[in-house]
XYZ file of C-alpha atoms in Angstrom:
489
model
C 1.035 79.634 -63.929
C 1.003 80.391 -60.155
C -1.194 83.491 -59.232
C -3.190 83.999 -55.466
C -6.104 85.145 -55.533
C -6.890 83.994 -59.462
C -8.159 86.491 -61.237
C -12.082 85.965 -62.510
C -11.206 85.440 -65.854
C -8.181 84.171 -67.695
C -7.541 83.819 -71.121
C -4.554 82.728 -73.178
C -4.136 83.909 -76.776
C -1.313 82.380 -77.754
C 2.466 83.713 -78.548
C 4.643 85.786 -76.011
C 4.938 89.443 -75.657
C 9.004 89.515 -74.930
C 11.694 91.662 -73.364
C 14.685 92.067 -71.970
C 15.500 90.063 -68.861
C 16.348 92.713 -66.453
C 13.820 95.218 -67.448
C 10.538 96.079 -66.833
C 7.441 95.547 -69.440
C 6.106 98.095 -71.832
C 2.629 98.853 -69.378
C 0.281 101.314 -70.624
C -2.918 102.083 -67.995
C -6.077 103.797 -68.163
C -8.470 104.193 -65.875
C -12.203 104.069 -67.816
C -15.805 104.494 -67.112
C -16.717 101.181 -68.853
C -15.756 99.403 -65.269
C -18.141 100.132 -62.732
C -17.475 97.901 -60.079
C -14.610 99.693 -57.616
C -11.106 98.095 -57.993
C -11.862 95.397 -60.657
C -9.560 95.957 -63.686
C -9.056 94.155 -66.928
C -5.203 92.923 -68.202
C -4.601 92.008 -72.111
C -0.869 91.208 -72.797
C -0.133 90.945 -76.563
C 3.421 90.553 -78.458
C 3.773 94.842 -78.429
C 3.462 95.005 -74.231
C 0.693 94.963 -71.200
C -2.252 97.332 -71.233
C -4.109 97.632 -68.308
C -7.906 99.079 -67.377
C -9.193 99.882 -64.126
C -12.101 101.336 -62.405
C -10.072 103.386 -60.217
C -7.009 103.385 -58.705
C -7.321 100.909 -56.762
C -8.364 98.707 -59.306
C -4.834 99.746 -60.912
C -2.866 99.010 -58.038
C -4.152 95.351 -57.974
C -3.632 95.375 -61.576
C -0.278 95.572 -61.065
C -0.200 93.400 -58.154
C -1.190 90.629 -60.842
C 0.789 91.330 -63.133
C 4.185 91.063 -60.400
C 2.794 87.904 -59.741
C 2.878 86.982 -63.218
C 6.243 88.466 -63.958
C 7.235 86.176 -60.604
C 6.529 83.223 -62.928
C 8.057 84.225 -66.126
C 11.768 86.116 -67.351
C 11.933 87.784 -70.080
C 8.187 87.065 -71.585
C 4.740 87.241 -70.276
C 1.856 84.986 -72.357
C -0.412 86.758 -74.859
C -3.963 86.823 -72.402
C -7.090 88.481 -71.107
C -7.629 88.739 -67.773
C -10.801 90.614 -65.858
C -10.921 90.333 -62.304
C -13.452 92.113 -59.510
C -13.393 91.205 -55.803
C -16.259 89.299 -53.672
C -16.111 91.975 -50.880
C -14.342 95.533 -50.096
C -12.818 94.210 -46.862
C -10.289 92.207 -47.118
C -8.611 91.992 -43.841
C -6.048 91.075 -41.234
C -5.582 91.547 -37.262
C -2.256 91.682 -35.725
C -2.127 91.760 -31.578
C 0.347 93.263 -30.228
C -0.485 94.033 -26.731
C -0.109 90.558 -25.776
C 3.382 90.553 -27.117
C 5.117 93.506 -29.245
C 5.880 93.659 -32.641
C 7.810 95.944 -34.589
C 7.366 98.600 -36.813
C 9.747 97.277 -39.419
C 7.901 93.747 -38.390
C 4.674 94.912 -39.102
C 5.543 96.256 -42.262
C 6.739 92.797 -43.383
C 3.287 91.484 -42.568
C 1.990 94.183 -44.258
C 3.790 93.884 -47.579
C 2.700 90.062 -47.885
C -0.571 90.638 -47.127
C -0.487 93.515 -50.088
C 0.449 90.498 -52.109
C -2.645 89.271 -51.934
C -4.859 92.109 -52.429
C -6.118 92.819 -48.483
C -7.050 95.854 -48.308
C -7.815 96.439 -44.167
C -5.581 96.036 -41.551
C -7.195 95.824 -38.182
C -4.561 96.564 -35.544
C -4.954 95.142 -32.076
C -3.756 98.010 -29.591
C -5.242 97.681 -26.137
C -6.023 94.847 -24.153
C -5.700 94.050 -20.654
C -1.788 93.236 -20.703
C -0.836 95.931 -22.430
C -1.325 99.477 -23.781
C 0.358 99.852 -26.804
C -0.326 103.890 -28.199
C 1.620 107.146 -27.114
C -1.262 109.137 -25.924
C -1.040 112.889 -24.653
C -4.203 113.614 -22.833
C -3.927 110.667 -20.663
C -0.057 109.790 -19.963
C -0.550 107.355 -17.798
C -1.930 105.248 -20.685
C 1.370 105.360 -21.601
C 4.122 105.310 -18.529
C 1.847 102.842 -16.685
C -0.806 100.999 -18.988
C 2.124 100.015 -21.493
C 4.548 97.878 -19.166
C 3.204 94.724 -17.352
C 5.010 93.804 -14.415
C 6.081 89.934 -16.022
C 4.463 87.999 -18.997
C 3.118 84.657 -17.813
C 1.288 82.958 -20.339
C 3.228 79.579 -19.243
C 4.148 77.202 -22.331
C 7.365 78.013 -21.907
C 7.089 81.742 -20.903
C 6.766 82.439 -17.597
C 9.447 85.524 -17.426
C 9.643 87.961 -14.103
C 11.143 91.065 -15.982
C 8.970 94.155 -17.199
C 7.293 93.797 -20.343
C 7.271 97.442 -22.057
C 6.500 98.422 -25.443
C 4.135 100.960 -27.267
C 4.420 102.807 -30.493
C 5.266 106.494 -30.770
C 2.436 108.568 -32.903
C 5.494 108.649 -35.625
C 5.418 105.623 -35.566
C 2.166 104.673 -36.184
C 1.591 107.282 -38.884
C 4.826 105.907 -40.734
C 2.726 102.211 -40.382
C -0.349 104.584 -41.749
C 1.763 105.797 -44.628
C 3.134 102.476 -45.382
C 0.272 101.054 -45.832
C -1.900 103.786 -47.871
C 1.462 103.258 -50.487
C 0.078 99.760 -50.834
C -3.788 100.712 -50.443
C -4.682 99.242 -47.162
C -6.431 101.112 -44.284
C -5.316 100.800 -40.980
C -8.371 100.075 -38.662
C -7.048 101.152 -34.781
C -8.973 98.978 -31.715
C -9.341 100.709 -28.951
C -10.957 97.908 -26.866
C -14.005 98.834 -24.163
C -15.344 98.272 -21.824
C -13.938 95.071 -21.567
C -10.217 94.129 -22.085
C -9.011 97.148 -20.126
C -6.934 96.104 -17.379
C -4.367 98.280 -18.560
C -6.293 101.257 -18.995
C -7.621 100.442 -15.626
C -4.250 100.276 -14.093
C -3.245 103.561 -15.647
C -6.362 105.434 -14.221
C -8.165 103.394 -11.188
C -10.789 106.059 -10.953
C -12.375 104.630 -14.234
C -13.116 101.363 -12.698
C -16.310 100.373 -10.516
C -14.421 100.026 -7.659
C -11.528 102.273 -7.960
C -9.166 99.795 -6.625
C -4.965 100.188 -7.866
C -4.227 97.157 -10.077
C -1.562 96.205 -12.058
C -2.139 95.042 -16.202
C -2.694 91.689 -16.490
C 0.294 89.281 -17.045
C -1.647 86.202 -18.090
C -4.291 85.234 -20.734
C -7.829 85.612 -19.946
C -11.014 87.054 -19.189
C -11.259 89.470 -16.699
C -14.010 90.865 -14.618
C -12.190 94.239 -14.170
C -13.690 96.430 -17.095
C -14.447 100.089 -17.549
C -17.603 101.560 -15.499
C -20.021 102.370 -17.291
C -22.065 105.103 -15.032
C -19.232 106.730 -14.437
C -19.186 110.219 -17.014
C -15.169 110.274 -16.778
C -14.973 107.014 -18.553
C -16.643 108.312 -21.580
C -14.454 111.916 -21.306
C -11.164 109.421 -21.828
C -12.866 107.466 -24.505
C -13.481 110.795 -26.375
C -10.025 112.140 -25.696
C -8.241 108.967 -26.646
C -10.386 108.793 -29.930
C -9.527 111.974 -30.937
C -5.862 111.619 -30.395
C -6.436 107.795 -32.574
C -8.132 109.637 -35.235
C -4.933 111.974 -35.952
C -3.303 109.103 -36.503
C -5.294 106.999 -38.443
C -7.324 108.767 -41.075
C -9.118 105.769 -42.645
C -12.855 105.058 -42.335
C -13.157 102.277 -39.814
C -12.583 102.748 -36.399
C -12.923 99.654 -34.430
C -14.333 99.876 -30.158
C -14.014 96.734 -29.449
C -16.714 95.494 -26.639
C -15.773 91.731 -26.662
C -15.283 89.585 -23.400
C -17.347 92.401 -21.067
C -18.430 90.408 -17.917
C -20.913 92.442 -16.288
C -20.023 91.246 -12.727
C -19.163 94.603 -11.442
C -21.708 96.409 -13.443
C -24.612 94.472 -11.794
C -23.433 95.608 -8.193
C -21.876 98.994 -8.996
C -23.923 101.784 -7.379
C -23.141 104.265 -10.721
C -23.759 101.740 -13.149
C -27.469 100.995 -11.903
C -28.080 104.338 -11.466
C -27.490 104.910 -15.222
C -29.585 102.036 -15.893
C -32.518 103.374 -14.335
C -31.552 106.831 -15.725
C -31.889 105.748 -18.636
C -34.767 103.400 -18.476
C -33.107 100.302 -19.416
C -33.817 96.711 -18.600
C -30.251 95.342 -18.286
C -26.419 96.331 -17.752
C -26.317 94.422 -21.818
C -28.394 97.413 -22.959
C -26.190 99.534 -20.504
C -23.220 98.176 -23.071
C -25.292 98.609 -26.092
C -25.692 102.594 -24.494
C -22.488 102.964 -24.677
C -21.393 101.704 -28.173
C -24.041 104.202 -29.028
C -22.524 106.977 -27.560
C -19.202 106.514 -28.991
C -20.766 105.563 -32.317
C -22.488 108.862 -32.288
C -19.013 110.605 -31.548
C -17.488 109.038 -34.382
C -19.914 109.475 -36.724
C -19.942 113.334 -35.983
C -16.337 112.800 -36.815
C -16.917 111.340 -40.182
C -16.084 107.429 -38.780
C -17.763 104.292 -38.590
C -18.019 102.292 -35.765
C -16.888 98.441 -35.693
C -17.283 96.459 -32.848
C -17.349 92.852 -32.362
C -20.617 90.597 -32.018
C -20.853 91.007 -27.830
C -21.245 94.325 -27.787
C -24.891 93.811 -29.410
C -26.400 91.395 -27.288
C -28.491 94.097 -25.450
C -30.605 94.800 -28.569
C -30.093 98.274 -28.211
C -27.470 99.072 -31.172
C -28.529 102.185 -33.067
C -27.588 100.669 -36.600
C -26.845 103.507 -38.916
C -23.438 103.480 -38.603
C -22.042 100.350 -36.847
C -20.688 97.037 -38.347
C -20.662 94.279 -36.231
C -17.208 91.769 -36.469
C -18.612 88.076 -35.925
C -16.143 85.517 -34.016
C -18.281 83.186 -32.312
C -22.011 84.448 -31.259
C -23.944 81.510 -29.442
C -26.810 84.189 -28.987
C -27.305 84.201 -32.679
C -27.605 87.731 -32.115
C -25.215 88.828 -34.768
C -27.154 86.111 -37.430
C -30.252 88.197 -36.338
C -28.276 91.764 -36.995
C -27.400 90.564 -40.320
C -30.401 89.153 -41.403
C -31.884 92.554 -40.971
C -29.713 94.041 -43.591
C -26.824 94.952 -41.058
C -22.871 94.970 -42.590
C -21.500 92.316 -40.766
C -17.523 91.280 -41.032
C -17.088 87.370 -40.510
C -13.948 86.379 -38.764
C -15.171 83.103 -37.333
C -12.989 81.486 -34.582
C -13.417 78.406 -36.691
C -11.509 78.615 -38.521
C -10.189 82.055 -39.420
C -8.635 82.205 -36.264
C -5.044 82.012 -36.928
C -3.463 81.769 -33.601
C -5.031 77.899 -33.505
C -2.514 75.177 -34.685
C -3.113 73.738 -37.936
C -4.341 70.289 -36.510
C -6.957 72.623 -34.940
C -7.807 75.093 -38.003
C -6.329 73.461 -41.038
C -5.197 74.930 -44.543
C -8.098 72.922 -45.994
C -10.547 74.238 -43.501
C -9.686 78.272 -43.978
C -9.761 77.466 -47.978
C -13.210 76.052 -47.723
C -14.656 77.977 -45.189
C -17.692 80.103 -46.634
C -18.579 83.098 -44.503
C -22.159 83.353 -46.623
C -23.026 80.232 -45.080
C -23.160 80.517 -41.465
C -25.683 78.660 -39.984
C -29.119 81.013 -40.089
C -27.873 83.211 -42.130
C -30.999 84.502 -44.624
C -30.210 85.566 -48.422
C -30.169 89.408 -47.156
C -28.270 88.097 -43.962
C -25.796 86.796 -46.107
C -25.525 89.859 -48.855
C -25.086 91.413 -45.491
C -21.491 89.650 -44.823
C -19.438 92.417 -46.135
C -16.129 91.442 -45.225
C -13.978 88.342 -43.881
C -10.617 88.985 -41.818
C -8.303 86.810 -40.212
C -7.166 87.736 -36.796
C -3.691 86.470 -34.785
C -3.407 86.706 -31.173
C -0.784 86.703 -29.391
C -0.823 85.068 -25.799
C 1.229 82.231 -26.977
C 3.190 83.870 -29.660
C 6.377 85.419 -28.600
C 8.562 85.869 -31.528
C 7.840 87.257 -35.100
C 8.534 83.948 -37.289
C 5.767 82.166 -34.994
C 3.687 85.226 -35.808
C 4.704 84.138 -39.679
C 4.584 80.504 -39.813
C 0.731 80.771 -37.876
C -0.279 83.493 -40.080
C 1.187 82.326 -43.524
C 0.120 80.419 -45.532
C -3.725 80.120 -43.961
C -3.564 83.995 -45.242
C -3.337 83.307 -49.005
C -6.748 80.722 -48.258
C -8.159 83.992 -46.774
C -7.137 86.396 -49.537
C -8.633 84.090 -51.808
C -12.285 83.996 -50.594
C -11.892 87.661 -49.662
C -11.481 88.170 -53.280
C -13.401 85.188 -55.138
C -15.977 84.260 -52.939
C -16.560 79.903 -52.637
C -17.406 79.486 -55.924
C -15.262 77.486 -58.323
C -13.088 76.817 -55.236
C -9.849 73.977 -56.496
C -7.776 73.160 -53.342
C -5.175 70.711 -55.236
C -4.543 73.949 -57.298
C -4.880 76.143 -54.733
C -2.479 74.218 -52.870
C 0.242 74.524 -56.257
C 0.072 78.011 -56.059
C 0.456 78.103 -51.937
C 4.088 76.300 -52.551
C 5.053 78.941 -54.864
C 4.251 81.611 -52.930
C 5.340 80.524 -50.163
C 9.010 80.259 -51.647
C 8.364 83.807 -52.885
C 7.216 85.320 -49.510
C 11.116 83.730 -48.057
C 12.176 87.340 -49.810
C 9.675 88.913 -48.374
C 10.817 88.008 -44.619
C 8.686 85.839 -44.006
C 8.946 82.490 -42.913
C 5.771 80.543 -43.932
C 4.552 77.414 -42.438
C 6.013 73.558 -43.473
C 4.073 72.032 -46.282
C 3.835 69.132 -43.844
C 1.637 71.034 -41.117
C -1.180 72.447 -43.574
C -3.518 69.709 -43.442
C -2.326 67.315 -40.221
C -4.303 63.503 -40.514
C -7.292 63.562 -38.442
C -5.250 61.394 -35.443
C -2.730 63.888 -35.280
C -5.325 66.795 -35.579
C -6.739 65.215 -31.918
C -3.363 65.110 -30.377
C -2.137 68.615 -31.535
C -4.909 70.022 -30.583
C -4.956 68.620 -26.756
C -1.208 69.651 -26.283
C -2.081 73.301 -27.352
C -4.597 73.476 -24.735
C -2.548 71.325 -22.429
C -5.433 69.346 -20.581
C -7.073 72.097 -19.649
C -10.044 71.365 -21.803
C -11.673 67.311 -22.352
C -10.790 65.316 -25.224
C -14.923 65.249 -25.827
C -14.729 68.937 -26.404
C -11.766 68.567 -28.546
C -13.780 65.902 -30.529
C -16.298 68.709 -30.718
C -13.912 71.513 -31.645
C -12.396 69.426 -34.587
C -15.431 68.072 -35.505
C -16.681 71.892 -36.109
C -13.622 72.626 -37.866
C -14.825 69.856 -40.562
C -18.497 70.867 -40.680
């Protein structure tokens, strides 16, 4: 019996309960009191049909997810069992880019239906970055007509194209993504990336800059200097308009700022920016950043929202914590071990290996399966009751076309649904890796075109070589070494 993520508990009573092949199973649900923990649920299957208890909902929803997964391995008959079954944390999620390159809405939905397969329940979605724009927003068109289309893409490896790149989604569109999504109970989580990563918006309205200077988005991967200003009262005006128009869309109760990959270059030397330092008695343009997370933190939370924002946007020590939860990638500073260990929720999304965008060689089946997000290095026993979420992000410089996005994404996303909803205890990969082939036949009718059984776990040689062509010589084989040999640890 194939199932992803197994259930808790499982246990077989002997017989069948049978019926017609063709037809669906006598189910009879209740939702009860007795369960306290949110979306667990309980399954016993006898010879008269299925009846199913659940905490809420939710829990009934995934009770049924189970029980297509068993009907996926059976016709006609279902064995006479027990099952009970909780999840390890109450985010589950993804990331999809597509400002880097576009995807569609009916593509996106695929992505979302597999991922419902597995019981995620958030779906971060990636839309603003420096090469591209991707929302219909009123109050500032330009976000749109300008910040959206990037004069050429080239991210090299085989794309160095000299046409217009322009895509965004319509408000319709996005709320039909919304709807699709609540249907399958998963919460859309919008980015709306500052300071940093704003090339685009930068583009679209100079004025917001440091310097003011016309640019065009960015048509290359990277980390750019040219970021929002921070002294500047407009920028936080557009940040509040754009916001509002987001939260029209996207009713859930995440909403995630960004504040990644903010060189403070321009901040240290911009005239408005030190002036708000000193305004507001700070020691640094870091705490300047942490100022500002506060400010739109306190915005949201007047709006009924919580904040995300990943791990840089702390480093100033300055983060009012009431209503923020920091996503962890990769945090040399320790600064984000430090926020957790005080008690802080903290989502894990470690670039090693949860990163998805990384070739196998790099961040192996084996390696996502075994990762365990309660374990990162300094991590207390509150730091780690802290963690309380994992997500897997894709993003997509080098990924042009949607069965890339697949094959990258699938099946290292069952290894993450799996320790989103189990935890690393009892963890089997030789069964885990049984119920990967099945599903990934099963996801072919889904649309989605998982990676070869062949690539999930590459020998260690081939790990080295794969993992210098991806970053074509741009980085030494020592850090390579040093990379892979993380990967293991």
């Amino acid at each position: 019996m194939y199932l992803c993520p197994e259930p808790k508990k499982v246990e077989f009573n002997g017989g069948y309960y049978r019926f017609e092949v063709g037809t669906e199973p006598v189910v009879n649900t209740v939702i009860t009191p007795l369960l306290s923990q949110k979306e667990s649920y309980r399954i016993t299957i006898d010879e008269n049909g299925v009846s199913i208890e659940a905490a809420d909902k939710a829990g009934v929803y995934y009770a049924n997810i189970t029980l297509k997964q068993l009907l996926m391995n059976y016709r006609g008959c279902l064995p006479c069992l027990y099952i009970y079954d909780e999840p390890e944390f109450y985010y589950r999620g993804f990331m999809i880019d597509s400002c880097r390159h576009f995807f569609t809405v009916d593509e996106i939905k695929k992505m979302v239906n597999a991922a419902s397969l597995f019981k995620f329940n958030k779906f971060h979605f990636h839309l603003s970055d420096d090469q591209g724009f991707r929302v219909e927003i009123d109050s500032y068109p330009n976000l749109t007509t300008i910040g959206s289309v990037r004069p050429s893409s080239d991210f090299g490896r085989g794309e160095n194209d000299p046409t217009p790149y322009a895509h965004y989604y319509t408000k319709q569109e996005l709320k039909e993504i919304v709807e699709y999504c609540r249907e399958r109970y998963i919460e859309v989580i919008p980015e709306f990336d500052v300071p940093g990563h704003t090339t685009a918006v930068i583009a679209s309205y100079p004025e917001l800059s440091c310097t003011g200077e016309k640019i065009e988005p960015r048509t290359t991967a990277g980390v750019f200097t040219d970021i929002l200003c921070g002294g500047n009262p407009e920028t936080l005006k557009m940040i509040y308009s754009v916001i509002d128009e987001l939260l029209e869309v996207f009713p859930g109760k995440y909403f995630h700022i960004g504040g990644d990959e903010a060189p403070k270059n321009k901040w240290n030397v911009c005239p408005k920016c030190q002036a708000k330092v000193k305004e507001l008695n700070l020691k640094n343009t870091e705490e300047l950043h942490g100022w500002l997370v506060n400010e739109i933190s306190l915005y949201l939370k007047k709006k009924g929202r919580k904040t995300i924002c990943w791990n840089e946007a702390i480093r100033g020590g300055n983060i009012e914590k009431d209503n923020v939860t920091v996503a962890w990638w990769l945090d040399k500073t320790k600064a984000s071990v430090e926020w957790a260990n005080a008690g802080n929720p903290t989502i894990v999304e470690s670039f090693t290996p949860y990163y998805a965008d990384y070739p196998y060689g790099m961040h192996s089946l084996r390696s996502v399966y075994l990762y365990n997000p309660r374990k990162i290095k300094g991590l207390t026993s509150l730091g780690a009751a802290s963690v309380v979420g994992i997500e897997s992000p894709i993003w997509t410089e080098y990924i042009r076309d949607f069965e890339t996005l697949t094959k990258m994404c699938f099946p290292r996303w069952l290894a993450v649904a799996d320790t989103a909803w189990n935890g690393n205890d009892n963890k089997d990969f030789a069964k885990f890796l049984k119920n990967t082939v099945f599903f990934c036949e099963i996801l072919r009718e889904y649309g989605i075109t998982a990676a070869s059984e062949k690539e999930w776990n590459i020998l260690p040689h081939s790990r080295a070589s794969q993992t210098i062509r991806f970053f074509k010589n741009s980085l030494s084989k020592d850090f390579v070494k040093n990379l892979l040999k993380k990967d293991e640890d």
